[in-house]
Coordinates of C-alpha atoms in Angstrom, one line a residue:
X1 CA 64.7 -13.6 103.9
X2 CA 61.2 -15.0 104.6
X3 CA 59.4 -11.9 104.3
X4 CA 61.4 -10.6 101.3
X5 CA 60.0 -13.8 99.1
X6 CA 56.9 -14.1 101.2
X7 CA 55.6 -10.0 100.0
X8 CA 58.3 -9.6 97.3
X9 CA 55.1 -11.5 94.5
X10 CA 52.4 -9.3 96.8
X11 CA 54.0 -5.8 95.5
X12 CA 56.4 -6.9 92.2
X13 CA 59.8 -6.0 94.6
X14 CA 63.3 -6.5 93.2
X15 CA 65.4 -8.1 95.3
X16 CA 67.5 -6.1 97.8
X17 CA 69.3 -6.2 101.1
X18 CA 66.6 -5.6 104.3
X19 CA 66.7 -1.8 103.4
X20 CA 66.7 -1.8 100.5
X21 CA 63.4 -3.8 100.8
X22 CA 61.9 -1.9 103.5
X23 CA 62.3 1.6 101.3
X24 CA 60.8 -0.3 97.9
X25 CA 57.7 -1.6 99.9
X26 CA 57.0 1.3 101.8
X27 CA 57.5 2.9 98.0
X28 CA 55.0 0.6 97.2
X29 CA 52.7 1.2 99.8
X30 CA 52.8 5.0 99.1
X31 CA 52.1 4.0 95.7
X32 CA 49.3 2.1 96.4
X33 CA 47.2 4.3 98.6
X34 CA 47.3 6.9 95.7
X35 CA 45.9 4.9 93.3
X36 CA 44.9 1.3 93.5
X37 CA 43.4 1.4 97.7
X38 CA 41.6 -1.6 96.7
X39 CA 44.3 -3.7 96.2
X40 CA 46.2 -2.3 99.1
X41 CA 43.0 -3.6 100.5
X42 CA 43.2 -6.6 99.2
X43 CA 46.6 -7.2 100.0
X44 CA 47.0 -6.6 103.5
X45 CA 43.6 -8.7 104.0
X46 CA 45.1 -11.9 102.3
X47 CA 48.6 -11.0 104.5
X48 CA 46.6 -10.8 107.3
X49 CA 47.1 -7.7 108.9
X50 CA 44.5 -6.0 111.3
X51 CA 42.9 -2.7 109.8
X52 CA 42.3 -1.5 113.1
X53 CA 45.7 -1.7 113.8
X54 CA 46.8 0.6 110.2
X55 CA 43.7 3.3 111.3
X56 CA 45.6 3.3 114.6
X57 CA 48.9 3.5 113.8
X58 CA 48.1 6.2 110.7
X59 CA 46.3 7.6 113.6
X60 CA 48.9 7.7 116.0
X61 CA 51.0 9.0 113.6
X62 CA 49.3 11.7 111.4
X63 CA 52.6 13.3 110.0
X64 CA 54.6 10.4 109.6
X65 CA 54.9 8.3 106.2
X66 CA 52.2 5.7 105.6
X67 CA 54.4 4.0 103.3
X68 CA 56.7 3.5 105.8
X69 CA 54.6 3.0 108.7
X70 CA 52.0 0.3 106.8
X71 CA 55.5 -1.5 105.8
X72 CA 56.3 -2.0 109.7
X73 CA 53.2 -3.5 110.4
X74 CA 53.1 -5.9 107.0
X75 CA 56.9 -7.0 108.2
X76 CA 55.7 -7.5 111.9
X77 CA 52.5 -9.9 111.3
X78 CA 55.1 -11.5 108.6
X79 CA 57.3 -12.1 111.6
X80 CA 55.1 -12.9 113.7
X81 CA 53.4 -15.7 111.6
X82 CA 57.3 -17.1 110.8
X83 CA 57.4 -17.5 114.6
X84 CA 53.9 -19.3 114.7
X85 CA 55.0 -22.0 112.5
X86 CA 58.6 -22.1 114.0
X87 CA 56.3 -22.6 117.0
X88 CA 54.0 -25.3 115.8
X89 CA 56.9 -27.1 113.4
X90 CA 57.0 -31.1 114.9
X91 CA 60.4 -31.9 116.2
X92 CA 61.1 -34.5 114.4
X93 CA 59.5 -35.5 111.2
X94 CA 56.6 -37.9 111.0
X95 CA 56.8 -41.8 110.2
X96 CA 55.9 -42.5 106.3
X97 CA 53.6 -44.8 108.0
X98 CA 52.0 -42.1 110.2
X99 CA 51.3 -40.4 107.2
X100 CA 48.0 -39.5 105.3

């Protein structure tokens, strides 16, 4: 759910289950590839998806749907960010007298 909530504003996606979300995301990415590539590059930069990874995946799978491949990279990156946040979240709340 975190991934959908975070990505929905970037790609103007409707709500739906995971399968629908991935399909809409791939379709939206394909649209941006063909019609507004600079916006896609900007979004990938803001989400922190490696340009090298995108190029490598597209090179390794030339016959696959680019939107689906890029969507998978985006989802993978968002899940990694969520995992990282969970790993570095404090175990106990900070007492009020220690907060800034």
